PDB file of C-alpha atoms in Angstrom:
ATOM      1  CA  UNK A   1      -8.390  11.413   1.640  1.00  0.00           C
ATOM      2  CA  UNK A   2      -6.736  12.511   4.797  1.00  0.00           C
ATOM      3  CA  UNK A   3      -3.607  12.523   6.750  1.00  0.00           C
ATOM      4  CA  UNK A   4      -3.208  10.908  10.151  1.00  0.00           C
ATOM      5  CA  UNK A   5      -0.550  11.974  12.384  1.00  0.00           C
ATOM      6  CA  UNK A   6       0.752   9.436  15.765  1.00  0.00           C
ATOM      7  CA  UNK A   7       2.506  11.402  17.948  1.00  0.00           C
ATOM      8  CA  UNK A   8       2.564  12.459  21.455  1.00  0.00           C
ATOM      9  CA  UNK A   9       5.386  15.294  20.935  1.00  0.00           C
ATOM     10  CA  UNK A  10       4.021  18.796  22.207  1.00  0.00           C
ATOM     11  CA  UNK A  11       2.961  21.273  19.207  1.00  0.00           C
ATOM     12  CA  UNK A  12       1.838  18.331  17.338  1.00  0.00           C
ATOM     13  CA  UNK A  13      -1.149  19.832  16.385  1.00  0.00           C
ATOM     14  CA  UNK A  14       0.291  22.921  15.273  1.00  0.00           C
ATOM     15  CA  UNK A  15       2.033  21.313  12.860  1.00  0.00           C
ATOM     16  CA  UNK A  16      -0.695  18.796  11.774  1.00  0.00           C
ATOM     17  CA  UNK A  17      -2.571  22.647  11.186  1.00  0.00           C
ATOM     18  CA  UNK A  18       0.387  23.772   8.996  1.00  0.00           C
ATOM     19  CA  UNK A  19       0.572  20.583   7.286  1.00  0.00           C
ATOM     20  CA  UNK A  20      -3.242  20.825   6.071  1.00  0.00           C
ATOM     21  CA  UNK A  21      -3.122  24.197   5.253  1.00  0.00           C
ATOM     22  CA  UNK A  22      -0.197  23.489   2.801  1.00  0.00           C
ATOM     23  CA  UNK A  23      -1.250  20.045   1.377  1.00  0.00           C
ATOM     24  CA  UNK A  24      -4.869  21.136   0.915  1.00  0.00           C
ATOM     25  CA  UNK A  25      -5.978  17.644   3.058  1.00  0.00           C
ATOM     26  CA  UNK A  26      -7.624  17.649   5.978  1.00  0.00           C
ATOM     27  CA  UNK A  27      -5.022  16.101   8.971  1.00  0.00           C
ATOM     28  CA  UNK A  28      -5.899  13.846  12.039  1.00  0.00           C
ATOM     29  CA  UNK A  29      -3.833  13.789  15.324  1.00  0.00           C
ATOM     30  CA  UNK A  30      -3.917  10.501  16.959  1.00  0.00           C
ATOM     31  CA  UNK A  31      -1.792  10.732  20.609  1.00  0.00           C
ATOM     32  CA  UNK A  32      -0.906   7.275  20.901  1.00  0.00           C
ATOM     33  CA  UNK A  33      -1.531   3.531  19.503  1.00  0.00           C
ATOM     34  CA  UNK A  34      -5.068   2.924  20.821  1.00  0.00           C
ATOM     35  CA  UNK A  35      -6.211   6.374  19.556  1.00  0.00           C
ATOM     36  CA  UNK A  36      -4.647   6.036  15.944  1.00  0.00           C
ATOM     37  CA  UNK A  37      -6.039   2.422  15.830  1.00  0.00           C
ATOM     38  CA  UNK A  38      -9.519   3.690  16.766  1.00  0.00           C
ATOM     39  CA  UNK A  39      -9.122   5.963  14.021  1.00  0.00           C
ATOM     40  CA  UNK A  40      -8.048   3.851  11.341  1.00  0.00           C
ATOM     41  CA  UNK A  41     -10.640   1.497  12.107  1.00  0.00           C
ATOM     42  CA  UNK A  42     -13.075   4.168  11.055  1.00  0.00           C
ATOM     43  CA  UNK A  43     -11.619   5.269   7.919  1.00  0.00           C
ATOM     44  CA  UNK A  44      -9.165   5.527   5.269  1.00  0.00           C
ATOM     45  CA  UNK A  45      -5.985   7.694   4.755  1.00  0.00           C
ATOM     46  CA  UNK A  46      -4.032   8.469   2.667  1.00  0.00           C
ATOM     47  CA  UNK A  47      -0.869   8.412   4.166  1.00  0.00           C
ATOM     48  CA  UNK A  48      -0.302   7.925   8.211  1.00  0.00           C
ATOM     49  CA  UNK A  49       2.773   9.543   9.988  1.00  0.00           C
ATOM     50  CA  UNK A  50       4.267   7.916  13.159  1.00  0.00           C
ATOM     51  CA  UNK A  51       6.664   9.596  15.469  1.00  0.00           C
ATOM     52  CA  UNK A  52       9.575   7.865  15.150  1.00  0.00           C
ATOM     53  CA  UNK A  53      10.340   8.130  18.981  1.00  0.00           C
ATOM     54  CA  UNK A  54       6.950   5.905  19.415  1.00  0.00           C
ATOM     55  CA  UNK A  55       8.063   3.141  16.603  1.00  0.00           C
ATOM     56  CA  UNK A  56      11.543   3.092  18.345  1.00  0.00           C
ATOM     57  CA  UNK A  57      10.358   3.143  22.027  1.00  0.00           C
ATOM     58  CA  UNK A  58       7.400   0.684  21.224  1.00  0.00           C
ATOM     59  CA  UNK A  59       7.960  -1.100  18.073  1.00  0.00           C
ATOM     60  CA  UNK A  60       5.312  -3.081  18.756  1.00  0.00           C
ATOM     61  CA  UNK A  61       2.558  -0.399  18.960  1.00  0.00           C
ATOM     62  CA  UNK A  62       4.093   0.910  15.784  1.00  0.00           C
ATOM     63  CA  UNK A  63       3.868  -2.512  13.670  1.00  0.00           C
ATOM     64  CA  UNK A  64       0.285  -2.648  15.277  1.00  0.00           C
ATOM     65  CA  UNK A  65      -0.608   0.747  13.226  1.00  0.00           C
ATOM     66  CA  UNK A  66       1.013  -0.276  10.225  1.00  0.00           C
ATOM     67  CA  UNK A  67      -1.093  -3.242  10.683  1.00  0.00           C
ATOM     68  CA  UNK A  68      -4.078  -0.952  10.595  1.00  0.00           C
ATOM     69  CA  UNK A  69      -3.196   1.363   7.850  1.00  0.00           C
ATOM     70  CA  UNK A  70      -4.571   0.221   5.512  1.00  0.00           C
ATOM     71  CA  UNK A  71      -3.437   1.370   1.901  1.00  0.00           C
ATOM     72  CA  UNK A  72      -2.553   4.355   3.374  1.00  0.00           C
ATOM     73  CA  UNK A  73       1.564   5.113   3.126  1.00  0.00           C
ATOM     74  CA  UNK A  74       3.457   4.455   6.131  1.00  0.00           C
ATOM     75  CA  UNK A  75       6.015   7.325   7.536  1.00  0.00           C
ATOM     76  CA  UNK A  76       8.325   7.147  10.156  1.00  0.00           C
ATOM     77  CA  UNK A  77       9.597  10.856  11.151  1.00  0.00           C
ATOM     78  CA  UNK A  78      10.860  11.834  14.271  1.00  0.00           C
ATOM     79  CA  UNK A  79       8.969  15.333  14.976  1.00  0.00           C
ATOM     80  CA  UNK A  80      11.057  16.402  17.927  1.00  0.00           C
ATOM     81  CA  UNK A  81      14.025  17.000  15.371  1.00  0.00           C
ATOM     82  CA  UNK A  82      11.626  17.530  12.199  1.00  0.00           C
ATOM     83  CA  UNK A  83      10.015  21.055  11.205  1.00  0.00           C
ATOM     84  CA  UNK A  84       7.146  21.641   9.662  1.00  0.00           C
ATOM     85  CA  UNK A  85       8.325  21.892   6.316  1.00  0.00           C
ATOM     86  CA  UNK A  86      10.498  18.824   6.659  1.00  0.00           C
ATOM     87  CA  UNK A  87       7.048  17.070   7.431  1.00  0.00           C
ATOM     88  CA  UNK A  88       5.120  18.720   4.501  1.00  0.00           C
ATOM     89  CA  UNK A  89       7.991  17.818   2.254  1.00  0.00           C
ATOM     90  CA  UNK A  90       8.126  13.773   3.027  1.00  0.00           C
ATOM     91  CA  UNK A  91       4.473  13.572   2.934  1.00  0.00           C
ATOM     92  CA  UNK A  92       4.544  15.335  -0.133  1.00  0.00           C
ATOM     93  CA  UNK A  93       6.764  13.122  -1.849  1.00  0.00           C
ATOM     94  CA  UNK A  94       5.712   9.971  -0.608  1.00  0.00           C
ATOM     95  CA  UNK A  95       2.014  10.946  -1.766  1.00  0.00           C
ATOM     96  CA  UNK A  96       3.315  12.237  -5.423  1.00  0.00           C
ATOM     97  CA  UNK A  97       5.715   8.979  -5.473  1.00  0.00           C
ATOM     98  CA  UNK A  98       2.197   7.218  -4.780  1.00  0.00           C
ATOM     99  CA  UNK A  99       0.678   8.373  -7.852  1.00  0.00           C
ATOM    100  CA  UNK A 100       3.214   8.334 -10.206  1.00  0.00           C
ATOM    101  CA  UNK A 101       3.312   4.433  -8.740  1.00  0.00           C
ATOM    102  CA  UNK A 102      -0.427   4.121  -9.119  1.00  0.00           C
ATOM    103  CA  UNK A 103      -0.147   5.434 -12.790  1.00  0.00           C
ATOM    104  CA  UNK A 104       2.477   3.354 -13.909  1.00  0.00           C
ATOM    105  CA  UNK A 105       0.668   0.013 -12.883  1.00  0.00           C
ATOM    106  CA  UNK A 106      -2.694   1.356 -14.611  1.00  0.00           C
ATOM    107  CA  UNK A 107      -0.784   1.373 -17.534  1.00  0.00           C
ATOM    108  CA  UNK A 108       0.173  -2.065 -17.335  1.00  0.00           C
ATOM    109  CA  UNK A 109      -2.761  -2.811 -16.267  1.00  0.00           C
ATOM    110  CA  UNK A 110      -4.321  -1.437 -19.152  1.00  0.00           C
ATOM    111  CA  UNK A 111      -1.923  -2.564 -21.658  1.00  0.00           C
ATOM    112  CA  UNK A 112      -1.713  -6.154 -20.299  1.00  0.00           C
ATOM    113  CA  UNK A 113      -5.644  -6.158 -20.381  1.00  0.00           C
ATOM    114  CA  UNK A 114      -5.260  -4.825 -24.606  1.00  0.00           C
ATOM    115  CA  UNK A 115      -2.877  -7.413 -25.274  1.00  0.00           C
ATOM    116  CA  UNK A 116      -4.901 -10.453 -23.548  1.00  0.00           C
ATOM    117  CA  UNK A 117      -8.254  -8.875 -25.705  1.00  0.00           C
ATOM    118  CA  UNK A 118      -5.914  -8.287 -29.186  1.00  0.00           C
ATOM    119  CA  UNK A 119      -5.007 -12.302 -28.428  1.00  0.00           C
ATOM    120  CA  UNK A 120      -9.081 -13.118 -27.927  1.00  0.00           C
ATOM    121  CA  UNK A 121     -10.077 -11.229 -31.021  1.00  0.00           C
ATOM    122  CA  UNK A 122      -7.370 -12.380 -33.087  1.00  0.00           C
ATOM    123  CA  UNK A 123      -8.416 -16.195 -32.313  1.00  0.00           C
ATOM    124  CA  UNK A 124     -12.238 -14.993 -33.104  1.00  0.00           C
ATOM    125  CA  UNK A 125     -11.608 -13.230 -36.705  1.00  0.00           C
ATOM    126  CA  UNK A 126      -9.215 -16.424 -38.022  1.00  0.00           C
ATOM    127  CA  UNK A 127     -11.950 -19.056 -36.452  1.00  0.00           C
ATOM    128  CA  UNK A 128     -14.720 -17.123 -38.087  1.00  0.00           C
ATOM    129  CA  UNK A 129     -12.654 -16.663 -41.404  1.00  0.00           C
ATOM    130  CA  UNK A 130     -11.601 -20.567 -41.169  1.00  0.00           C
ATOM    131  CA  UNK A 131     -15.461 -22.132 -40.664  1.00  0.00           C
ATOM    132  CA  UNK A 132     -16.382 -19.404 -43.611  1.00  0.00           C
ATOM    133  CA  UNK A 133     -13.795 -21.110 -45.809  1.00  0.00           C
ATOM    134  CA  UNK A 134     -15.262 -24.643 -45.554  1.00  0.00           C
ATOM    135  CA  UNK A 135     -17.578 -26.030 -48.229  1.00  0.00           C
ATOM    136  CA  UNK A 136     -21.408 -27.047 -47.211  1.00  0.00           C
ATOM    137  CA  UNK A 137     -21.939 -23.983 -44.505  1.00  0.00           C
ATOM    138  CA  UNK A 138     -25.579 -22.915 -44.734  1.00  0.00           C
ATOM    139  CA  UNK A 139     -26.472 -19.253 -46.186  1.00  0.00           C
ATOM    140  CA  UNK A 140     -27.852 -18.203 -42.782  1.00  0.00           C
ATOM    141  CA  UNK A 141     -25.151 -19.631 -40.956  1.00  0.00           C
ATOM    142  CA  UNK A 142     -22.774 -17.770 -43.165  1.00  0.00           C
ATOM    143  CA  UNK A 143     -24.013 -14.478 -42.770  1.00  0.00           C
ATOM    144  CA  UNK A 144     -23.662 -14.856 -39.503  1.00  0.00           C
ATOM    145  CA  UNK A 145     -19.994 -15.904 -39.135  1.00  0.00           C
ATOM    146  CA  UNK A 146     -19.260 -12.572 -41.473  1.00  0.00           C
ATOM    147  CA  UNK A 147     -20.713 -10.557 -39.067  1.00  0.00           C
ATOM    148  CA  UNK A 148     -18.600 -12.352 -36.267  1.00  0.00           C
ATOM    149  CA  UNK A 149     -15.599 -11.291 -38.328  1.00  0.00           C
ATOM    150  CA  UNK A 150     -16.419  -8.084 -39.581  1.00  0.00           C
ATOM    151  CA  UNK A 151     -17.041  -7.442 -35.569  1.00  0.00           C
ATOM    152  CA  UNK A 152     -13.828  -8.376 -34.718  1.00  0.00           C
ATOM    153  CA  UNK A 153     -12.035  -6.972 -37.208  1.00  0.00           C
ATOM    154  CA  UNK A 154     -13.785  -3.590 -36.225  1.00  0.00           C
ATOM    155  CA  UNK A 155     -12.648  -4.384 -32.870  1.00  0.00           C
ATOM    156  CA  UNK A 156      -8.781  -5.666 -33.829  1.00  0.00           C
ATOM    157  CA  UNK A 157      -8.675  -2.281 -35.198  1.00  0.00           C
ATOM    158  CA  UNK A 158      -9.762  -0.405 -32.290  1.00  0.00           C
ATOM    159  CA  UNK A 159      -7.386  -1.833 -30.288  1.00  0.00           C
ATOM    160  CA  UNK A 160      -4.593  -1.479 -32.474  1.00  0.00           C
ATOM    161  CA  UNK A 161      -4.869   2.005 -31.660  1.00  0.00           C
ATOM    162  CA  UNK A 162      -2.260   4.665 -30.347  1.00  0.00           C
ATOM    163  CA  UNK A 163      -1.532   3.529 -26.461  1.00  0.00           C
ATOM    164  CA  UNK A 164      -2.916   4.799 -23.797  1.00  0.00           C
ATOM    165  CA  UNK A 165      -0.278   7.216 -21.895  1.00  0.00           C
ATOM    166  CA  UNK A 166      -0.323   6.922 -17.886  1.00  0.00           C
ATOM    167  CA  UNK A 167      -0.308  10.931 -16.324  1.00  0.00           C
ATOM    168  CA  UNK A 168       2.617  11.016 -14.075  1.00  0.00           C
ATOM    169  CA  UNK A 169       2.329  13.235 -11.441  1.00  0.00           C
ATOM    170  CA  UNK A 170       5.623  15.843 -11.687  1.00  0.00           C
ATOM    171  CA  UNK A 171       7.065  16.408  -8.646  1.00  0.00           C
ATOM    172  CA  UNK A 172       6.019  19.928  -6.946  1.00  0.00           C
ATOM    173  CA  UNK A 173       8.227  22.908  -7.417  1.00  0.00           C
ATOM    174  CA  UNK A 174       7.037  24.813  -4.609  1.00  0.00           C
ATOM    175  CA  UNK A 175       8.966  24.112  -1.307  1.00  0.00           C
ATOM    176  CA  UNK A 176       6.640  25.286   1.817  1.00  0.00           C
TER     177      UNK A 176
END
């Protein structure tokens, strides 16, 4: 995904140039609210940037982008005082703070999902084993139920494997 930048400051592009170049995304300057709204309404971003001198001078042109953003992450920077590498830097770490985030709730995600299908299968393989134990169940009918539990005992197994580790994203080394 992409970057969106919302300020009017002068240079704004230049740094929006530097800040693709070093981030490997591609970045979009938006000079105001109704621009950066038109924009979001188009696509998605990854992460969108706001002057802070627009949030604090219009606050309410600033909640109306966050509004707008989407899933993208919300910074505030002022760029007047801000270099380019300051810039690179936050978005940086607010995009490798999103992934390690992201990560970490696949994994529970994941693990929440195992434990909810271990429960499931666990119910399936002592009802099959229990109707198998009663007297007067028909041959056929039999047969089938083993193959219930032999299925989810295959499966109870499978899922009792080694957890599935999330990738966290380490944060970068290299400072622009």
């Amino acid at each position: 995904m992409s970057i969106l930048i919302v300020s009017g400051v002068e240079g704004v592009r230049n740094c929006a140039e530097v800040v693709a170049k070093q981030l490997g995304d591609t970045v979009e300057v938006a000079e105001g609210r109704r621009a950066a709204i038109g924009v979001l309404r188009k696509r998605e971003f990854s992460a969108v940037v706001v002057d802070e001198t627009l949030a604090e001078c219009d606050p309410a042109a600033a909640d109306s982008i966050w509004e707008h953003a989407g899933t993208a992450i919300p910074l505030q920077i002022n760029f007047a005082l801000s270099g380019a590498a300051r810039i690179i830097r936050e978005i940086r770490a607010a995009l490798n703070r999103r992934e390690r985030e992201q990560a970490i709730a696949l994994l529970a995600a994941r693990e929440d999902i195992g434990t909810e299908l271990r429960k499931t299968v666990t119910g399936l393989l002592l009802q099959s084993q229990l109707a198998l134990s009663q007297n007067g169940v028909p041959a056929a009918v039999a047969e089938k139920l083993r193959v219930v539990a032999d299925l989810a005992g295959t499966l109870r197994q499978q899922l009792s494997g080694p957890p599935i580790q999330a990738k966290t994203a380490a944060p970068s080394s290299t400072n622009p």
